[in-house]
Tab-separated table of C-alpha atoms and ligand atoms in Angstrom:
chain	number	residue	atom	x	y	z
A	1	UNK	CA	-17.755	-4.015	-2.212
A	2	UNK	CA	-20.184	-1.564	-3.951
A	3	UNK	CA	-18.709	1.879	-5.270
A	4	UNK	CA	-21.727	2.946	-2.866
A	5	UNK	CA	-20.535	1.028	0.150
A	6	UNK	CA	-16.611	2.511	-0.316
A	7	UNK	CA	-18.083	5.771	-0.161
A	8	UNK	CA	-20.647	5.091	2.764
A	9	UNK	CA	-17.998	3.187	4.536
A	10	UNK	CA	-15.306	5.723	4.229
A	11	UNK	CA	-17.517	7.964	6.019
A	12	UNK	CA	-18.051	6.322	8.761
A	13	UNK	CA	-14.751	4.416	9.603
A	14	UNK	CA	-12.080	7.269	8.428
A	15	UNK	CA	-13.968	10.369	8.073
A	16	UNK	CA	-15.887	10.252	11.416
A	17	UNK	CA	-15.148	12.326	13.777
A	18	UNK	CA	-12.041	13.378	11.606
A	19	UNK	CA	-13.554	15.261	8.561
A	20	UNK	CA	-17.245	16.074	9.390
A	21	UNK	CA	-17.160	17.069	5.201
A	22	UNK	CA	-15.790	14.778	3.595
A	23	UNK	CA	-18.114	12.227	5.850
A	24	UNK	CA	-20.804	14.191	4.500
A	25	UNK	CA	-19.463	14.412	0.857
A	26	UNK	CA	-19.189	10.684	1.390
A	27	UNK	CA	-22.811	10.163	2.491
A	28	UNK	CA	-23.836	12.536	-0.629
A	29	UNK	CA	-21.564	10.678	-3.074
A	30	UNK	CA	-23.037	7.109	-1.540
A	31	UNK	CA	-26.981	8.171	-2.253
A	32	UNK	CA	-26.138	10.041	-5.685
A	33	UNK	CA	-27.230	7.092	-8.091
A	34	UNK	CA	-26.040	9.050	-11.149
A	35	UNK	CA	-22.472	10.253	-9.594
A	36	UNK	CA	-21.621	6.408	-8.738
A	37	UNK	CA	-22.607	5.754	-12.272
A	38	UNK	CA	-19.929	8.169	-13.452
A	39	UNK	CA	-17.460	6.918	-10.909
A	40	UNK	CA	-18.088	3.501	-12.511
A	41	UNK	CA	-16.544	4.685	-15.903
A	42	UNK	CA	-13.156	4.695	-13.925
A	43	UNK	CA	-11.545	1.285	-13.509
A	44	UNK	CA	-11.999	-0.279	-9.877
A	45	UNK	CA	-8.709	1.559	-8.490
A	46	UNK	CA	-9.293	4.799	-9.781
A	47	UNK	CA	-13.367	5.406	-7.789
A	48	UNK	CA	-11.825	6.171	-4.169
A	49	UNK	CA	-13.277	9.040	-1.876
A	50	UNK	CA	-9.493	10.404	-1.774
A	51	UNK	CA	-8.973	10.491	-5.350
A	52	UNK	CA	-12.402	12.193	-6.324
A	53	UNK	CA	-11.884	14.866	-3.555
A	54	UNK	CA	-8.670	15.361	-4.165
A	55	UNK	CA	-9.237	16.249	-8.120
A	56	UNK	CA	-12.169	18.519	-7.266
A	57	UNK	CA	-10.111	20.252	-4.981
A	58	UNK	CA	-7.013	20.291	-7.355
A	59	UNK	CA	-9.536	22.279	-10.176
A	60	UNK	CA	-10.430	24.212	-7.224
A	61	UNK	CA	-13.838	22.900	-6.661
A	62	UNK	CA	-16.141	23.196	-3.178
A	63	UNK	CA	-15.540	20.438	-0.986
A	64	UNK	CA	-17.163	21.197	1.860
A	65	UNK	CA	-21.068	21.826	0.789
A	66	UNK	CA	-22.145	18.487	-0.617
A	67	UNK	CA	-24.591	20.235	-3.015
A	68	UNK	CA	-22.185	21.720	-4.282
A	69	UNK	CA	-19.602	19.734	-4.664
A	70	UNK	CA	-22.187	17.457	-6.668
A	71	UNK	CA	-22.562	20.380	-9.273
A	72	UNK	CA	-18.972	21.016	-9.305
A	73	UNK	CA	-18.443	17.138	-10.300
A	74	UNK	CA	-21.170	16.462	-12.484
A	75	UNK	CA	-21.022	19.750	-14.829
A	76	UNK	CA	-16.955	19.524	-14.620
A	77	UNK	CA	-17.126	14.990	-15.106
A	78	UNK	CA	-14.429	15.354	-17.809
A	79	UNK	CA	-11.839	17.329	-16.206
A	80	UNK	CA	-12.421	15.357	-12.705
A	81	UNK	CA	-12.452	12.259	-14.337
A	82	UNK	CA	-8.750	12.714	-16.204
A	83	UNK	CA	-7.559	14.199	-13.110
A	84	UNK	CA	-8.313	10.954	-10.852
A	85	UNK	CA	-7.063	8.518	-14.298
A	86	UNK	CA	-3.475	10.551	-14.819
A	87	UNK	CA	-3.406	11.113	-10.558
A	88	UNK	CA	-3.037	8.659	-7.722
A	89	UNK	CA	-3.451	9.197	-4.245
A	90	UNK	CA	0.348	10.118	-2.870
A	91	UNK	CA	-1.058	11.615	0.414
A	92	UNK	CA	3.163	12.233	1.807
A	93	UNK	CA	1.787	11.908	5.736
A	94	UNK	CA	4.676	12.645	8.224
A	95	UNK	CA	2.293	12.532	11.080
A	96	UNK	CA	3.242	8.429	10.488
A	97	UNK	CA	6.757	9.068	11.137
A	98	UNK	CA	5.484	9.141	14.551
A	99	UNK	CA	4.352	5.456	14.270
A	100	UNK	CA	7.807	4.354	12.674
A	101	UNK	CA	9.899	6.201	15.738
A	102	UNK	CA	9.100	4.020	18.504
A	103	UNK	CA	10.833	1.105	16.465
A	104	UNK	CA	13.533	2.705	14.543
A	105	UNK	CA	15.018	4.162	17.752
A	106	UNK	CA	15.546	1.206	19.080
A	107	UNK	CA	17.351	-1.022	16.311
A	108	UNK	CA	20.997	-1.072	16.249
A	109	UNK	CA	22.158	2.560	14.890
A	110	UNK	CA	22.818	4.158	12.450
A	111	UNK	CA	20.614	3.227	10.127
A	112	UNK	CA	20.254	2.951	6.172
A	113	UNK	CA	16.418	4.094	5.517
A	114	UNK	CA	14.517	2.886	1.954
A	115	UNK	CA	11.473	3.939	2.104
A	116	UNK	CA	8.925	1.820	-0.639
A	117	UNK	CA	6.087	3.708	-1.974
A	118	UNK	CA	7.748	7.435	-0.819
A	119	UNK	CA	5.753	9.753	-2.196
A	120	UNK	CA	7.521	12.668	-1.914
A	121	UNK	CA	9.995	11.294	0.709
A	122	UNK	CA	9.044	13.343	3.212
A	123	UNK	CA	8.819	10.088	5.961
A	124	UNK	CA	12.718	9.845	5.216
A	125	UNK	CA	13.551	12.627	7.740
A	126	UNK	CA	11.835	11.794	10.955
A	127	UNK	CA	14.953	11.587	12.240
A	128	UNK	CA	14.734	15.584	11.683
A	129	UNK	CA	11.590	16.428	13.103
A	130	UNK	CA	10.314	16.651	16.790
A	131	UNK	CA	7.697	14.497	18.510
A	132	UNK	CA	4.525	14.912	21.482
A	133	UNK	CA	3.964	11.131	22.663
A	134	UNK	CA	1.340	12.268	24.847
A	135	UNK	CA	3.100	14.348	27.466
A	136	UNK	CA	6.979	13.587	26.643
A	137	UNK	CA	8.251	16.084	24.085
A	138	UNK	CA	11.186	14.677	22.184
A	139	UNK	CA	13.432	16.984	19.589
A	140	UNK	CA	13.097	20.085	18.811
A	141	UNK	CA	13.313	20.821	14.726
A	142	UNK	CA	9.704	21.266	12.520
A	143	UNK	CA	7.433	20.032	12.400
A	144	UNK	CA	6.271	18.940	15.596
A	145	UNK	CA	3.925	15.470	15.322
A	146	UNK	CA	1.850	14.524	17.935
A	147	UNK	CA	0.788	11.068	18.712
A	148	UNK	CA	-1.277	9.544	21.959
A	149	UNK	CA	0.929	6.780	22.906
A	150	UNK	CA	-0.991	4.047	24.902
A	151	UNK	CA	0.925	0.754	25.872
A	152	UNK	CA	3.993	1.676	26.652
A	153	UNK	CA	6.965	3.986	26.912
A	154	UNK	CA	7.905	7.052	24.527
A	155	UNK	CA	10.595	6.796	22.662
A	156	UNK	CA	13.630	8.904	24.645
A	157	UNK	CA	15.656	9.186	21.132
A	158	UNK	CA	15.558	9.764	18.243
A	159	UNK	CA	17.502	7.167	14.876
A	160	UNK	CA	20.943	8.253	13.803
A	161	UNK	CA	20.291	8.094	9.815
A	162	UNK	CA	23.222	8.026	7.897
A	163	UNK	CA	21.672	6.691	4.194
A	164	UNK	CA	18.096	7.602	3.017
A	165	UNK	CA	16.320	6.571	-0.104
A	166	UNK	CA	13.150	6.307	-1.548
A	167	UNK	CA	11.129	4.163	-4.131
A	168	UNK	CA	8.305	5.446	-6.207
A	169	UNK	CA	5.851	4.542	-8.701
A	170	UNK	CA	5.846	8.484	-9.334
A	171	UNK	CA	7.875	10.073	-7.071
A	172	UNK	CA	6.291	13.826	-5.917
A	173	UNK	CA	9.148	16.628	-6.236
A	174	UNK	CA	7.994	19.266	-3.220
A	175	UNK	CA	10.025	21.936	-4.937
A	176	UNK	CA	7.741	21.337	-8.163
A	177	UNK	CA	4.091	23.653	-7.536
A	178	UNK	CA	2.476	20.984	-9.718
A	179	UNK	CA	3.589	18.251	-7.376
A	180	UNK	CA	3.534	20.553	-4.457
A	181	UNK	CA	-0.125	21.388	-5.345
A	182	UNK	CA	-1.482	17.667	-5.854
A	183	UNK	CA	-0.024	17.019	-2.538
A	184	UNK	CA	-1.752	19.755	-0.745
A	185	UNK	CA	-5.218	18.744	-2.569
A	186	UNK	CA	-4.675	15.638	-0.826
A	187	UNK	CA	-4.808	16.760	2.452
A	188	UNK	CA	-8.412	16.963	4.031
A	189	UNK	CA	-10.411	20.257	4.095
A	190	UNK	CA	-10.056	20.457	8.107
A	191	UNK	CA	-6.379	19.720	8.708
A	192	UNK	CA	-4.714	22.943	8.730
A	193	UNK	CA	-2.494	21.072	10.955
A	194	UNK	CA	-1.278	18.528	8.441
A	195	UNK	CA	-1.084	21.260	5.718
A	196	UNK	CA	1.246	23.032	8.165
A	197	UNK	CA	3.774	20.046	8.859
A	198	UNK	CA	3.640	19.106	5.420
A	199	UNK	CA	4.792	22.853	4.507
A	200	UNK	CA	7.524	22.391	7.365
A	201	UNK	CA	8.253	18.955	6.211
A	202	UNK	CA	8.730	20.154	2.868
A	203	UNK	CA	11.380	22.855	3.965
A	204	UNK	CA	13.386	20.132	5.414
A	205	UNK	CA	13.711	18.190	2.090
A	206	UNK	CA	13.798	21.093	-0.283
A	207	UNK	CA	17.139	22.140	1.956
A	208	UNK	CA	19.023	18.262	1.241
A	209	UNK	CA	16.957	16.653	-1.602
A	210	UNK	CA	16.204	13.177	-0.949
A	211	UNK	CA	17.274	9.898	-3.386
A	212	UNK	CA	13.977	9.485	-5.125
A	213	UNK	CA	14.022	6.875	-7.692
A	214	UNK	CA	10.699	6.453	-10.152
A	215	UNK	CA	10.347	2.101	-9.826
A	216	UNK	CA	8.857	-0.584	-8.531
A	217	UNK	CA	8.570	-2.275	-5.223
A	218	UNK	CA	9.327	-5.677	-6.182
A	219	UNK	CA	11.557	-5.022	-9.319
A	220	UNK	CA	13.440	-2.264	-8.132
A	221	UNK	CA	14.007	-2.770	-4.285
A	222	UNK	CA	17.097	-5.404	-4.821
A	223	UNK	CA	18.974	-3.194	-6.643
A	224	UNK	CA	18.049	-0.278	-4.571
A	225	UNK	CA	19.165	-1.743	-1.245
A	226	UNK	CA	22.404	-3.425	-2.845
A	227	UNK	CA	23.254	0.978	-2.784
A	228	UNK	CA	22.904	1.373	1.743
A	229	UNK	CA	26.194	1.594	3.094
A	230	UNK	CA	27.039	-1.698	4.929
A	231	UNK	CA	27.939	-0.280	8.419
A	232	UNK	CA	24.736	0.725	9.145
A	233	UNK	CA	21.436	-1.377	9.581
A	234	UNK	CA	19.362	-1.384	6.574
A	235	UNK	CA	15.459	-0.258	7.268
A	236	UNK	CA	12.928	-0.995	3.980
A	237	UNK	CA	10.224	0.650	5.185
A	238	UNK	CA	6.574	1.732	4.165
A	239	UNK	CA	3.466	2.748	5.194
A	240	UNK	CA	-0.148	2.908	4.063
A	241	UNK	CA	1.185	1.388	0.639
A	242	UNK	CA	0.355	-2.247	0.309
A	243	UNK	CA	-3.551	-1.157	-0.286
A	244	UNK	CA	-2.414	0.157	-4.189
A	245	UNK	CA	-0.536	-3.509	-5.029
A	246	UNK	CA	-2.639	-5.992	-6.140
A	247	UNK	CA	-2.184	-9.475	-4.550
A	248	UNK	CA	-0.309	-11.072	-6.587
A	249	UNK	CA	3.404	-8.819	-6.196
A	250	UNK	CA	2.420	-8.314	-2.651
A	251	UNK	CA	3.040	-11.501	-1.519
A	252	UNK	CA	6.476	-11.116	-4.151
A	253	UNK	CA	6.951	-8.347	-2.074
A	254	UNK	CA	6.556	-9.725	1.195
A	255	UNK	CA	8.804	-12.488	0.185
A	256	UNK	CA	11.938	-10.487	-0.866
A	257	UNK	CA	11.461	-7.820	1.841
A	258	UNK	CA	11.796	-10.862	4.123
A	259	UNK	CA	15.065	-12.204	1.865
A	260	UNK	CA	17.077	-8.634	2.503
A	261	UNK	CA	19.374	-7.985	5.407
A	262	UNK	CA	18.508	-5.609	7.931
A	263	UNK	CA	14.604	-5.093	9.306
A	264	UNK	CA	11.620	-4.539	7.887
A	265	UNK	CA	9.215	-1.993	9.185
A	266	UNK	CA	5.090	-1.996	8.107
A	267	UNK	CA	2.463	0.224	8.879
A	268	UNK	CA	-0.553	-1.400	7.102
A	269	UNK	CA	-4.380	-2.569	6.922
A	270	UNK	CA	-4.686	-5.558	8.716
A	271	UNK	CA	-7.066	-7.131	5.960
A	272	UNK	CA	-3.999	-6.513	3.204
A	273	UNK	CA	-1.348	-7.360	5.289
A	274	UNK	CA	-2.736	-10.304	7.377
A	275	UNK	CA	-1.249	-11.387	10.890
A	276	UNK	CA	-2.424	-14.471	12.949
A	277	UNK	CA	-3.499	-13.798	16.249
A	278	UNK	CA	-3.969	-9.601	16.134
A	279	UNK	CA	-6.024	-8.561	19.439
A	280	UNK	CA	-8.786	-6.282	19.440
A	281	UNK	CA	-8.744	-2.957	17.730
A	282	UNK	CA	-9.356	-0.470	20.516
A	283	UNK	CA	-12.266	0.823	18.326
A	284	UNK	CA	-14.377	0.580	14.998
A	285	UNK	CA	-12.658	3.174	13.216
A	286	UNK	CA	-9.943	2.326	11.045
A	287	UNK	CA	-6.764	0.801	12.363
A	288	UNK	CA	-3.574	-0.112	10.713
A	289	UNK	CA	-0.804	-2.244	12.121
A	290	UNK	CA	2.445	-1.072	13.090
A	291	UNK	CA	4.888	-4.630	12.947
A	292	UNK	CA	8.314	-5.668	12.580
A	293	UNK	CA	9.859	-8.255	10.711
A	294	UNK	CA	6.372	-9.606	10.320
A	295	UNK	CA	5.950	-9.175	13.880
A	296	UNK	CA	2.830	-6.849	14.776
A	297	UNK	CA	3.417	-4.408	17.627
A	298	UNK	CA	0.480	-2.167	17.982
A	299	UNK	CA	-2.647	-0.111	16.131
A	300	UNK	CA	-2.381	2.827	14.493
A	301	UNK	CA	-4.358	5.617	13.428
A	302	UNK	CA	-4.192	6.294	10.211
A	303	UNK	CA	-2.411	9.785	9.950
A	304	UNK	CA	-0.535	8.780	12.927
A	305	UNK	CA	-2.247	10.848	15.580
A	306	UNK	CA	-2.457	7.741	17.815
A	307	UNK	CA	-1.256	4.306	18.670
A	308	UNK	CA	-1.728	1.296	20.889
A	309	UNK	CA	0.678	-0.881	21.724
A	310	UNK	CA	-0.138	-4.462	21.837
B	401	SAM	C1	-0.920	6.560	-0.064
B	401	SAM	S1	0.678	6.913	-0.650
B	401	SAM	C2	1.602	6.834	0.867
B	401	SAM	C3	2.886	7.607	0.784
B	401	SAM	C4	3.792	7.486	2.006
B	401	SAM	N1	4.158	6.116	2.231
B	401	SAM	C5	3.143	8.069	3.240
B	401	SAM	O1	2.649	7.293	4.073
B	401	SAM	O2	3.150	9.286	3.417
B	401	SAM	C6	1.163	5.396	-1.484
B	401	SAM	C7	2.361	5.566	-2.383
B	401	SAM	O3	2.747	4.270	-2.842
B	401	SAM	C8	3.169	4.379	-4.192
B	401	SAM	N2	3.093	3.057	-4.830
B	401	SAM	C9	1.978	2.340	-5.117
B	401	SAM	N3	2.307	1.177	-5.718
B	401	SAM	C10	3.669	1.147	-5.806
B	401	SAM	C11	4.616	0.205	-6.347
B	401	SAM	N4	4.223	-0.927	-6.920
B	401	SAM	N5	5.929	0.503	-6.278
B	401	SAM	C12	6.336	1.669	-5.706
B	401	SAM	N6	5.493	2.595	-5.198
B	401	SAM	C13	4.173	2.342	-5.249
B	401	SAM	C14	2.218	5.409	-4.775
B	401	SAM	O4	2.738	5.982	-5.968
B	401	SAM	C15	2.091	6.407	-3.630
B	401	SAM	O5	3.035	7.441	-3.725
């Protein structure tokens, strides 16, 4: 695909109707001939919508006027460009714990979480937070995520968790204003809402520091989950993280996820983690898949505000 065609389709299958400016950023950045010439300096992984908005926003650039966020970019190319090489996009979403619930609550309990490709670890605690599944309120600690559940019953529980860990290319440290600040430049102008849960989110692992360890998700996992206590049922999770591992160690990946005890929870693009047989997605905006074990169970939006159950 075309740096233009990321940027054009970006608006219209994850901004629509979610970020009316960064759709229109999008559509600017897609037509500018001599800003997708600059983008094409960066190597192939480094030219996403996320990443470019994010590191104008990080130097405290407009985002939401397109002419002026062009200006911003082109007269400031250096700094934006070293931003996006020495930054990746570690968007720490807890809206998708509501997507991980459903399942979690009902494996055998307690459970050992590893979470693989953590960010900041904030997904580790959704066993601390409170949900909406449409009109059935579950928990009451912040932040409070709300999902549309369609397909079948909310969850009436929430996991016992008595081991959490995370795995990191570059683990984020919310108690660092650096960190704390790349994070927030992450999240999209509009969502005052996901600022606000990750701010609540944030209290809740500032107060009991997660196990964050910098590595990889092939060479590091084994040694990782050889550390869960063995009385409770080991979870290696992740979500929206496949999409930053080239082929290649994602299929190693897949393969020793599958070799570990315990279950193995995915929230992924269907086109990087293929399943036979997937129905329908219940629209043409972008869907990941919810599965586990390798078994997919529904669609899901992708900062959790929805999902359909198969
Ligand atoms: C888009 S973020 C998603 C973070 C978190 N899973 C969430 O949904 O909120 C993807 C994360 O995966 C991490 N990552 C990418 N490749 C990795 C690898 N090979 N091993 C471990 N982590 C990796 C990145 O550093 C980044 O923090």
């Amino acid at each position: 695909m075309s740096t233009a065609t990321i940027y054009a389709e970006f608006a219209a299958r994850e901004c629509h109707d979610v970020s009316p400016a960064y759709e229109s950023l999008s559509i600017a950045v897609a037509r500018d001939r001599e800003m997708i010439a600059r983008l094409e300096t960066l190597p192939p992984a480094k030219r996403q919508p996320n990443l470019l908005f994010a590191a104008v926003r990080f130097l405290d650039g407009p985002v939401t006027d397109p002419g002026a966020f062009l200006g911003f970019a082109t007269e400031r190319w250096p700094e934006v460009a070293a931003e996006m090489l020495v930054r990746a996009t570690q968007t720490n979403e807890v809206g998708r714990c509501a997507l991980l619930l459903p399942v979690l609550a009902e494996l055998p309990q307690p459970l050992a979480l590893l979470e693989v490709g953590a960010s900041a670890g904030l997904n580790l605690f959704l066993d601390r937070y409170s949900y909406q599944y449409s009109d059935e309120r579950l928990g009451t600690g912040e932040p409070l995520l709300e999902c549309t559940l369609t397909g079948r019953e909310a969850p009436t529980r929430r996991p016992e968790v008595v081991w959490r860990a995370g795995l990191d290319l570059h683990p984020r440290d919310v108690t660092d204003p650096a960190d704390r600040r790349w994070l927030e430049s992450l999240i999209w102008p509009e969502h005052d809402h996901r600022r606000e849960r990750l701010t609540a989110a944030a209290r809740v692992a500032a107060a009991d520091p997660p196990l964050l360890l910098a590595g990889d998700l092939v060479d590091d996992l084994p040694a990782l989950a050889a550390q869960a206590p063995g009385h409770a049922t080991l979870v290696v999770f992740h979500t929206s993280v496949l999409y930053q591992v080239p082929d290649r160690p994602r299929k190693t990946f897949v393969d020793l996820v599958r070799s570990l005890p315990g279950h193995w929870v995915a929230v992924e693009k269907p086109d990087i983690l293929p399943y036979d047989d997937l129905p329908n997605p219940p629209d043409e905006t972008l869907h990941n898949v919810l599965a586990l074990d390798g078994r997919p169970l529904a669609w899901c939006r992708p900062h959790g505000q929805g999902m359909v159950w198969f």
